[in-house]
Amino acid sequence: MKLKVRFQLSSMMFLQYFIWGAWSVTMSTYLGKTLGFSDVQIGMAYGAGAIAAMISPFFMGMIADRFFASERVLFVLHLVGAVFLYLAADATLFDDFYLLLLAYTICYMPTIALTNSISMNQMKDPGKEFPGVRVLGTIGWIAAGWTVGLLNIEHQATTFYIASGVSALMGFYCLLLPHTPPKDKGKKVGIKEVIGWDAISLFKSFSFSVFFIASMLICIPLSFYYNFTNAFLNELGMENAAGNMSWGQVSEILFMLVMPFFFIRLGVKKMLMVGMFAWVARYIMFSYGNIDEGIWMLFVGIVLHGVCYDFFFVTGQIYVDKKAGENVKNAAQGLIAFATYGVGMFIGAYISGQVVEYYKTEGTVPHDWSTIWMVPAMASGIILILFTMLFHEKKKQKEEEPAMAN
């Protein structure tokens, strides 16, 4: 890949994830502290992204892959999204804000797959070249967190204005990207291809079925972290909470680098279990941490993000890639994304909002966070135990699953 193309793609990834990181991390703080929305409403707001994640595969299958060049679709989606995000920043009533945010996320979510598609289309060996480009997306997310934290705007609509401006910039930048024509132009694509029906055959495998269910379930307690951590840290009085949270993405990069070592030593099944255990440990750290003597627990919980994300989600994506085979690889990845970022996150957004609302207090800290964090900790622990027991039973039955072997 030429240096110019690498720079174009890396810059694209930086802007793509800067936009997301600029508004989503601190949204719970802004909606709760500034607009006075209830915790249930905050959970519903985060659920808008999950709804969009369930819709985006249909969009990709029916429009982007068949009719228009990817960079032109990106151009339109980011420009239209910039308008919705700007209007959302001006909204003060929940119904108005929710509908505008839903419209925005429906524009944004398909762009994740489109940026990946544009990148891989320019690569001879995506397995080796893509990580070096995609890591700029994580750096963009970190930069957004540091920007918001240093400007001290976590409680302000300014985060949405910044994201809107960068989204507009990204839209025009997309016109400078390498041309990526629709891969299925002129090809008749039915509803089975759009929903990834061919991947259903993978459920014949016991290990894939267990992985699929565990992935969807673990995203329910996972929503507590994504939706309410910034509000939690701000209520405790942590300065520059958004900037400090970005250390989670720093650890994500570091653990990504050492993943090949752990693949050799542990194998896929144990790596998935370590990733799930990290979620339990993170929530326990948050439950017992405080801004004084226990501040180290808060930072440990944040930094555990690298293990939580890489060892479960990245490992899971690699497992699905190997398990599915070439013919249904894309359909299988779409199916997992639908279950996790769609169904799992949507259920989690609703439950997390209900739980946080239930444990409101009259004290200096408006919520009983020690109790709140134990809810996802116990849920993650139960899922981990069930996951371990099912695979132990499978081992006893001596079923052959080479892709899950240590």
Tab-separated table of C-alpha atoms in Angstrom:
chain	number	residue	atom	x	y	z
A	1	MET	CA	0.000	0.000	0.000
A	2	LYS	CA	1.383	3.400	-0.982
A	3	LEU	CA	2.259	5.894	1.738
A	4	LYS	CA	-0.262	8.424	0.371
A	5	VAL	CA	-3.084	5.898	0.548
A	6	ARG	CA	-2.073	4.819	4.052
A	7	PHE	CA	-2.162	8.454	5.167
A	8	GLN	CA	-5.601	8.951	3.591
A	9	LEU	CA	-7.043	5.871	5.262
A	10	SER	CA	-5.421	6.583	8.630
A	11	SER	CA	-6.772	10.146	8.629
A	12	MET	CA	-10.204	8.776	7.736
A	13	MET	CA	-10.132	6.418	10.730
A	14	PHE	CA	-8.934	9.192	13.053
A	15	LEU	CA	-11.845	11.465	12.114
A	16	GLN	CA	-14.370	8.596	12.094
A	17	TYR	CA	-13.779	7.683	15.731
A	18	PHE	CA	-13.021	11.204	16.966
A	19	ILE	CA	-16.625	12.042	16.071
A	20	TRP	CA	-18.052	9.147	18.082
A	21	GLY	CA	-15.761	9.671	21.069
A	22	ALA	CA	-16.502	13.400	21.235
A	23	TRP	CA	-20.196	13.088	22.116
A	24	SER	CA	-20.955	9.551	23.327
A	25	VAL	CA	-18.584	9.242	26.306
A	26	THR	CA	-19.924	12.284	28.156
A	27	MET	CA	-23.541	12.184	26.961
A	28	SER	CA	-24.821	10.712	30.246
A	29	THR	CA	-23.244	13.572	32.201
A	30	TYR	CA	-24.675	16.216	29.859
A	31	LEU	CA	-28.161	14.721	29.734
A	32	GLY	CA	-28.359	14.175	33.491
A	33	LYS	CA	-26.599	17.238	34.879
A	34	THR	CA	-27.501	19.877	32.306
A	35	LEU	CA	-30.810	18.824	30.764
A	36	GLY	CA	-32.130	17.019	33.842
A	37	PHE	CA	-33.174	13.859	31.988
A	38	SER	CA	-33.924	10.802	34.099
A	39	ASP	CA	-31.579	7.814	34.136
A	40	VAL	CA	-34.183	5.775	32.262
A	41	GLN	CA	-34.222	8.427	29.533
A	42	ILE	CA	-30.408	8.431	29.429
A	43	GLY	CA	-30.475	4.657	28.944
A	44	MET	CA	-33.002	5.065	26.135
A	45	ALA	CA	-30.764	7.664	24.476
A	46	TYR	CA	-27.861	5.213	24.404
A	47	GLY	CA	-30.255	2.576	23.114
A	48	ALA	CA	-30.728	4.677	19.973
A	49	GLY	CA	-27.273	3.603	18.814
A	50	ALA	CA	-28.215	-0.036	19.349
A	51	ILE	CA	-31.335	0.379	17.199
A	52	ALA	CA	-29.186	1.930	14.495
A	53	ALA	CA	-26.727	-0.983	14.765
A	54	MET	CA	-29.592	-3.383	14.039
A	55	ILE	CA	-30.689	-1.360	11.014
A	56	SER	CA	-27.263	-0.707	9.446
A	57	PRO	CA	-26.693	-4.248	8.033
A	58	PHE	CA	-29.909	-3.873	6.013
A	59	PHE	CA	-28.708	-0.497	4.761
A	60	MET	CA	-25.346	-1.919	3.734
A	61	GLY	CA	-26.858	-4.933	2.018
A	62	MET	CA	-29.565	-3.081	0.100
A	63	ILE	CA	-27.961	0.264	-0.791
A	64	ALA	CA	-24.237	0.758	-0.188
A	65	ASP	CA	-23.130	-2.574	-1.650
A	66	ARG	CA	-25.275	-2.315	-4.784
A	67	PHE	CA	-25.735	1.227	-6.056
A	68	PHE	CA	-23.168	3.846	-4.985
A	69	ALA	CA	-19.421	4.162	-4.398
A	70	SER	CA	-18.570	3.830	-0.703
A	71	GLU	CA	-16.805	7.196	-0.412
A	72	ARG	CA	-19.856	8.991	-1.839
A	73	VAL	CA	-22.195	7.241	0.571
A	74	LEU	CA	-19.855	8.264	3.400
A	75	PHE	CA	-19.933	11.860	2.147
A	76	VAL	CA	-23.731	12.010	2.313
A	77	LEU	CA	-24.100	10.153	5.614
A	78	HIS	CA	-21.564	12.296	7.480
A	79	LEU	CA	-22.962	15.578	6.131
A	80	VAL	CA	-26.561	14.659	6.926
A	81	GLY	CA	-25.416	13.277	10.275
A	82	ALA	CA	-23.673	16.580	11.066
A	83	VAL	CA	-26.995	18.390	10.658
A	84	PHE	CA	-28.865	15.971	12.940
A	85	LEU	CA	-26.127	16.169	15.570
A	86	TYR	CA	-26.149	19.975	15.478
A	87	LEU	CA	-29.920	20.022	15.932
A	88	ALA	CA	-29.644	17.494	18.788
A	89	ALA	CA	-27.267	19.878	20.564
A	90	ASP	CA	-30.021	22.533	20.539
A	91	ALA	CA	-32.755	20.175	21.773
A	92	THR	CA	-33.805	20.457	25.418
A	93	LEU	CA	-36.871	18.181	25.462
A	94	PHE	CA	-36.263	14.444	25.602
A	95	ASP	CA	-38.556	13.452	22.733
A	96	ASP	CA	-36.905	15.960	20.398
A	97	PHE	CA	-33.396	14.959	21.471
A	98	TYR	CA	-34.102	11.242	21.187
A	99	LEU	CA	-35.551	11.416	17.679
A	100	LEU	CA	-32.667	13.587	16.443
A	101	LEU	CA	-30.083	11.302	18.055
A	102	LEU	CA	-31.771	8.235	16.561
A	103	ALA	CA	-31.690	9.878	13.132
A	104	TYR	CA	-28.015	10.696	13.622
A	105	THR	CA	-26.990	7.202	14.736
A	106	ILE	CA	-28.850	5.684	11.768
A	107	CYS	CA	-26.562	7.844	9.619
A	108	TYR	CA	-23.415	7.071	11.605
A	109	MET	CA	-23.547	3.326	12.248
A	110	PRO	CA	-23.300	2.245	8.573
A	111	THR	CA	-20.169	4.396	8.209
A	112	ILE	CA	-18.238	2.048	10.499
A	113	ALA	CA	-18.544	-0.826	8.028
A	114	LEU	CA	-18.004	1.529	5.086
A	115	THR	CA	-14.688	2.851	6.422
A	116	ASN	CA	-13.543	-0.731	7.002
A	117	SER	CA	-14.597	-1.671	3.475
A	118	ILE	CA	-12.798	1.285	1.880
A	119	SER	CA	-9.625	0.461	3.814
A	120	MET	CA	-9.554	-3.241	3.011
A	121	ASN	CA	-10.307	-2.568	-0.648
A	122	GLN	CA	-6.935	-0.774	-0.892
A	123	MET	CA	-4.940	-3.515	0.839
A	124	LYS	CA	-3.181	-6.542	-0.569
A	125	ASP	CA	-3.105	-8.261	2.823
A	126	PRO	CA	-5.777	-6.773	5.145
A	127	GLY	CA	-4.766	-9.163	7.935
A	128	LYS	CA	-1.385	-7.480	8.182
A	129	GLU	CA	-2.160	-3.963	6.954
A	130	PHE	CA	-5.577	-3.183	8.466
A	131	PRO	CA	-4.586	-3.084	12.186
A	132	GLY	CA	-1.986	-0.372	11.482
A	133	VAL	CA	-4.667	1.781	9.856
A	134	ARG	CA	-7.502	0.974	12.285
A	135	VAL	CA	-5.392	1.897	15.323
A	136	LEU	CA	-5.675	5.551	14.223
A	137	GLY	CA	-9.381	5.242	15.005
A	138	THR	CA	-8.574	4.381	18.611
A	139	ILE	CA	-6.130	7.291	18.726
A	140	GLY	CA	-8.910	9.530	17.384
A	141	TRP	CA	-11.188	8.379	20.217
A	142	ILE	CA	-8.407	9.149	22.731
A	143	ALA	CA	-7.864	12.596	21.193
A	144	ALA	CA	-11.588	13.329	21.507
A	145	GLY	CA	-11.558	12.385	25.190
A	146	TRP	CA	-8.544	14.536	25.933
A	147	THR	CA	-10.047	17.459	23.999
A	148	VAL	CA	-13.329	17.304	25.906
A	149	GLY	CA	-11.524	16.864	29.228
A	150	LEU	CA	-8.999	19.661	28.729
A	151	LEU	CA	-11.703	22.094	27.586
A	152	ASN	CA	-13.806	21.074	30.616
A	153	ILE	CA	-16.993	20.802	28.553
A	154	GLU	CA	-18.332	17.454	29.761
A	155	HIS	CA	-21.547	19.109	30.996
A	156	GLN	CA	-22.078	21.174	27.860
A	157	ALA	CA	-23.731	20.777	24.465
A	158	THR	CA	-20.388	21.922	23.033
A	159	THR	CA	-19.371	18.271	22.727
A	160	PHE	CA	-22.164	17.762	20.189
A	161	TYR	CA	-21.229	20.927	18.301
A	162	ILE	CA	-17.618	19.752	18.059
A	163	ALA	CA	-18.698	16.311	16.853
A	164	SER	CA	-21.052	17.929	14.339
A	165	GLY	CA	-18.281	20.134	12.957
A	166	VAL	CA	-15.855	17.233	12.625
A	167	SER	CA	-18.606	15.149	10.994
A	168	ALA	CA	-19.061	17.859	8.341
A	169	LEU	CA	-15.283	17.977	7.846
A	170	MET	CA	-15.233	14.198	7.523
A	171	GLY	CA	-17.977	14.365	4.911
A	172	PHE	CA	-15.984	16.595	2.580
A	173	TYR	CA	-12.789	14.672	3.317
A	174	CYS	CA	-14.485	11.500	2.077
A	175	LEU	CA	-14.487	12.949	-1.449
A	176	LEU	CA	-10.672	12.767	-1.363
A	177	LEU	CA	-10.622	9.053	-0.490
A	178	PRO	CA	-9.689	6.319	-3.002
A	179	HIS	CA	-12.585	5.342	-5.249
A	180	THR	CA	-14.402	2.254	-3.975
A	181	PRO	CA	-17.191	1.149	-6.355
A	182	PRO	CA	-20.153	-0.913	-5.093
A	183	LYS	CA	-19.000	-4.534	-4.920
A	184	ASP	CA	-22.403	-6.031	-5.809
A	185	LYS	CA	-23.463	-3.578	-8.515
A	186	GLY	CA	-25.821	-5.292	-10.928
A	187	LYS	CA	-26.058	-8.346	-8.694
A	188	LYS	CA	-29.450	-9.429	-7.475
A	189	VAL	CA	-29.401	-9.540	-3.691
A	190	GLY	CA	-32.318	-11.056	-1.816
A	191	ILE	CA	-33.465	-10.720	1.759
A	192	LYS	CA	-31.492	-13.836	2.746
A	193	GLU	CA	-28.221	-12.192	1.736
A	194	VAL	CA	-29.126	-8.954	3.481
A	195	ILE	CA	-29.894	-10.582	6.854
A	196	GLY	CA	-26.996	-13.045	6.612
A	197	TRP	CA	-29.193	-16.138	6.457
A	198	ASP	CA	-26.295	-18.278	5.205
A	199	ALA	CA	-24.559	-17.843	8.561
A	200	ILE	CA	-27.431	-19.609	10.369
A	201	SER	CA	-25.785	-22.940	9.509
A	202	LEU	CA	-23.044	-22.095	12.012
A	203	PHE	CA	-25.479	-22.749	14.863
A	204	LYS	CA	-25.078	-26.454	14.165
A	205	SER	CA	-21.781	-26.070	16.023
A	206	PHE	CA	-22.182	-26.240	19.794
A	207	SER	CA	-19.204	-23.946	20.415
A	208	PHE	CA	-20.486	-21.257	18.027
A	209	SER	CA	-23.947	-21.343	19.605
A	210	VAL	CA	-22.458	-20.908	23.080
A	211	PHE	CA	-20.216	-18.087	21.868
A	212	PHE	CA	-23.123	-16.330	20.132
A	213	ILE	CA	-25.368	-16.446	23.212
A	214	ALA	CA	-22.541	-15.414	25.561
A	215	SER	CA	-21.609	-12.490	23.292
A	216	MET	CA	-25.163	-11.179	23.267
A	217	LEU	CA	-25.633	-11.643	27.020
A	218	ILE	CA	-22.312	-10.047	28.030
A	219	CYS	CA	-23.287	-6.878	26.145
A	220	ILE	CA	-26.167	-6.343	28.583
A	221	PRO	CA	-23.955	-5.642	31.645
A	222	LEU	CA	-21.394	-4.072	29.305
A	223	SER	CA	-23.889	-1.247	28.669
A	224	PHE	CA	-23.476	-0.054	32.251
A	225	TYR	CA	-19.871	0.898	31.486
A	226	TYR	CA	-20.462	2.650	28.179
A	227	ASN	CA	-23.589	4.474	29.316
A	228	PHE	CA	-22.882	5.626	32.858
A	229	THR	CA	-19.148	5.561	33.681
A	230	ASN	CA	-18.603	9.217	32.836
A	231	ALA	CA	-21.591	10.277	34.959
A	232	PHE	CA	-20.283	8.049	37.783
A	233	LEU	CA	-16.778	9.550	37.731
A	234	ASN	CA	-18.121	13.089	37.598
A	235	GLU	CA	-20.440	12.452	40.540
A	236	LEU	CA	-17.466	11.216	42.560
A	237	GLY	CA	-15.659	14.451	41.739
A	238	MET	CA	-12.937	13.165	39.408
A	239	GLU	CA	-11.321	15.977	37.431
A	240	ASN	CA	-10.981	15.517	33.675
A	241	ALA	CA	-13.071	12.336	33.777
A	242	ALA	CA	-13.362	12.133	29.973
A	243	GLY	CA	-9.595	12.453	29.549
A	244	ASN	CA	-8.922	9.842	32.229
A	245	MET	CA	-11.377	7.438	30.610
A	246	SER	CA	-9.318	7.566	27.407
A	247	TRP	CA	-6.605	5.564	29.198
A	248	GLY	CA	-8.905	2.629	28.548
A	249	GLN	CA	-8.272	3.069	24.819
A	250	VAL	CA	-4.531	3.404	25.457
A	251	SER	CA	-4.593	0.009	27.176
A	252	GLU	CA	-6.662	-1.315	24.257
A	253	ILE	CA	-3.783	-0.481	21.910
A	254	LEU	CA	-1.176	-2.019	24.213
A	255	PHE	CA	-3.078	-5.281	24.701
A	256	MET	CA	-3.731	-5.478	20.973
A	257	LEU	CA	0.034	-5.606	20.455
A	258	VAL	CA	0.512	-8.537	22.837
A	259	MET	CA	-2.522	-10.540	21.691
A	260	PRO	CA	-0.467	-12.859	19.422
A	261	PHE	CA	1.520	-13.992	22.485
A	262	PHE	CA	-1.660	-14.828	24.406
A	263	PHE	CA	-3.168	-16.635	21.417
A	264	ILE	CA	-0.232	-19.049	21.507
A	265	ARG	CA	-0.245	-19.461	25.285
A	266	LEU	CA	-3.983	-19.545	26.013
A	267	GLY	CA	-5.965	-20.217	22.868
A	268	VAL	CA	-9.317	-18.720	21.960
A	269	LYS	CA	-11.542	-20.293	24.634
A	270	LYS	CA	-9.391	-19.199	27.575
A	271	MET	CA	-8.893	-15.735	26.106
A	272	LEU	CA	-12.655	-15.296	25.922
A	273	MET	CA	-12.930	-16.364	29.554
A	274	VAL	CA	-10.185	-13.929	30.626
A	275	GLY	CA	-12.012	-11.139	28.788
A	276	MET	CA	-15.269	-11.944	30.584
A	277	PHE	CA	-13.505	-12.157	33.953
A	278	ALA	CA	-12.015	-8.698	33.319
A	279	TRP	CA	-15.548	-7.286	33.134
A	280	VAL	CA	-16.315	-8.736	36.572
A	281	ALA	CA	-13.072	-7.314	37.991
A	282	ARG	CA	-13.723	-3.885	36.447
A	283	TYR	CA	-17.171	-3.526	37.999
A	284	ILE	CA	-15.941	-4.665	41.410
A	285	MET	CA	-13.178	-2.031	41.223
A	286	PHE	CA	-15.772	0.629	40.438
A	287	SER	CA	-18.004	-0.588	43.257
A	288	TYR	CA	-15.289	-0.248	45.921
A	289	GLY	CA	-13.346	2.659	44.400
A	290	ASN	CA	-13.613	6.266	45.539
A	291	ILE	CA	-11.950	9.576	44.821
A	292	ASP	CA	-9.666	9.471	47.893
A	293	GLU	CA	-7.892	6.305	49.097
A	294	GLY	CA	-9.579	4.133	46.478
A	295	ILE	CA	-8.845	6.233	43.400
A	296	TRP	CA	-6.366	3.588	42.205
A	297	MET	CA	-9.312	1.184	41.916
A	298	LEU	CA	-11.061	3.584	39.553
A	299	PHE	CA	-7.997	3.767	37.320
A	300	VAL	CA	-7.540	-0.015	37.373
A	301	GLY	CA	-11.173	-0.364	36.298
A	302	ILE	CA	-10.584	2.070	33.437
A	303	VAL	CA	-7.326	0.481	32.271
A	304	LEU	CA	-8.928	-2.988	32.288
A	305	HIS	CA	-10.763	-1.878	29.151
A	306	GLY	CA	-7.891	-3.240	27.050
A	307	VAL	CA	-8.410	-6.763	28.388
A	308	CYS	CA	-12.210	-6.451	28.386
A	309	TYR	CA	-12.439	-5.375	24.769
A	310	ASP	CA	-9.490	-7.104	23.081
A	311	PHE	CA	-9.725	-10.479	24.812
A	312	PHE	CA	-13.440	-10.852	24.241
A	313	PHE	CA	-14.564	-8.830	21.232
A	314	VAL	CA	-11.424	-8.871	19.087
A	315	THR	CA	-10.768	-12.522	19.954
A	316	GLY	CA	-14.400	-13.285	19.173
A	317	GLN	CA	-14.158	-11.604	15.770
A	318	ILE	CA	-11.102	-13.688	14.962
A	319	TYR	CA	-12.881	-16.859	16.117
A	320	VAL	CA	-15.903	-16.101	13.927
A	321	ASP	CA	-13.627	-15.362	10.964
A	322	LYS	CA	-11.956	-18.770	11.280
A	323	LYS	CA	-15.108	-20.657	12.148
A	324	ALA	CA	-17.268	-19.288	9.353
A	325	GLY	CA	-15.013	-19.894	6.382
A	326	GLU	CA	-14.741	-17.769	3.249
A	327	ASN	CA	-18.303	-18.195	1.932
A	328	VAL	CA	-20.209	-16.924	4.982
A	329	LYS	CA	-17.492	-14.859	6.679
A	330	ASN	CA	-19.136	-11.460	6.150
A	331	ALA	CA	-22.593	-12.768	6.992
A	332	ALA	CA	-21.307	-14.299	10.220
A	333	GLN	CA	-19.593	-11.076	11.318
A	334	GLY	CA	-22.788	-9.160	10.551
A	335	LEU	CA	-24.811	-11.657	12.575
A	336	ILE	CA	-22.534	-11.245	15.609
A	337	ALA	CA	-22.599	-7.452	15.298
A	338	PHE	CA	-26.413	-7.530	15.149
A	339	ALA	CA	-26.561	-9.652	18.311
A	340	THR	CA	-23.971	-7.692	20.328
A	341	TYR	CA	-23.990	-4.031	19.339
A	342	GLY	CA	-27.658	-4.307	18.408
A	343	VAL	CA	-29.793	-6.639	20.543
A	344	GLY	CA	-27.452	-6.967	23.536
A	345	MET	CA	-26.690	-3.253	23.799
A	346	PHE	CA	-30.342	-2.310	23.343
A	347	ILE	CA	-31.474	-4.550	26.208
A	348	GLY	CA	-28.520	-3.350	28.285
A	349	ALA	CA	-29.361	0.321	27.651
A	350	TYR	CA	-32.883	-0.203	28.987
A	351	ILE	CA	-31.810	-2.258	32.026
A	352	SER	CA	-28.899	0.010	32.981
A	353	GLY	CA	-31.164	3.060	32.916
A	354	GLN	CA	-33.730	1.316	35.123
A	355	VAL	CA	-31.104	0.144	37.648
A	356	VAL	CA	-29.344	3.510	37.931
A	357	GLU	CA	-32.705	5.271	38.327
A	358	TYR	CA	-33.742	2.797	41.048
A	359	TYR	CA	-30.637	3.445	43.151
A	360	LYS	CA	-30.942	7.211	43.359
A	361	THR	CA	-30.080	8.667	46.769
A	362	GLU	CA	-30.547	11.888	48.690
A	363	GLY	CA	-26.851	12.146	49.577
A	364	THR	CA	-23.972	14.224	48.222
A	365	VAL	CA	-23.461	11.611	45.503
A	366	PRO	CA	-26.847	11.322	43.747
A	367	HIS	CA	-26.627	7.540	43.222
A	368	ASP	CA	-25.613	4.498	45.266
A	369	TRP	CA	-22.861	3.507	42.851
A	370	SER	CA	-21.427	0.798	45.123
A	371	THR	CA	-24.652	-1.166	44.727
A	372	ILE	CA	-25.207	-0.198	41.089
A	373	TRP	CA	-21.848	-1.587	39.915
A	374	MET	CA	-22.420	-4.880	41.715
A	375	VAL	CA	-25.408	-5.559	39.423
A	376	PRO	CA	-23.344	-5.835	36.196
A	377	ALA	CA	-20.530	-7.492	38.180
A	378	MET	CA	-22.837	-10.324	39.275
A	379	ALA	CA	-24.451	-10.571	35.836
A	380	SER	CA	-21.038	-10.824	34.134
A	381	GLY	CA	-19.948	-13.413	36.702
A	382	ILE	CA	-23.014	-15.574	36.084
A	383	ILE	CA	-22.451	-15.431	32.314
A	384	LEU	CA	-18.793	-16.379	32.806
A	385	ILE	CA	-19.729	-19.357	35.002
A	386	LEU	CA	-22.328	-20.603	32.518
A	387	PHE	CA	-19.879	-20.152	29.627
A	388	THR	CA	-17.219	-22.156	31.505
A	389	MET	CA	-19.641	-24.919	32.535
A	390	LEU	CA	-20.992	-25.379	29.012
A	391	PHE	CA	-17.538	-25.768	27.514
A	392	HIS	CA	-16.485	-28.074	30.333
A	393	GLU	CA	-19.500	-30.252	29.530
A	394	LYS	CA	-18.576	-30.170	25.870
A	395	LYS	CA	-15.061	-31.329	26.746
A	396	LYS	CA	-16.464	-34.227	28.718
A	397	GLN	CA	-18.516	-35.264	25.706
A	398	LYS	CA	-15.329	-35.116	23.593
A	399	GLU	CA	-16.843	-33.121	20.790
A	400	GLU	CA	-14.280	-31.988	18.274
A	401	GLU	CA	-13.996	-28.217	17.862
A	402	PRO	CA	-10.494	-27.477	16.472
A	403	ALA	CA	-11.071	-23.730	16.218
A	404	MET	CA	-11.761	-23.514	19.958
A	405	ALA	CA	-8.897	-25.757	21.020
A	406	ASN	CA	-6.163	-24.408	23.269
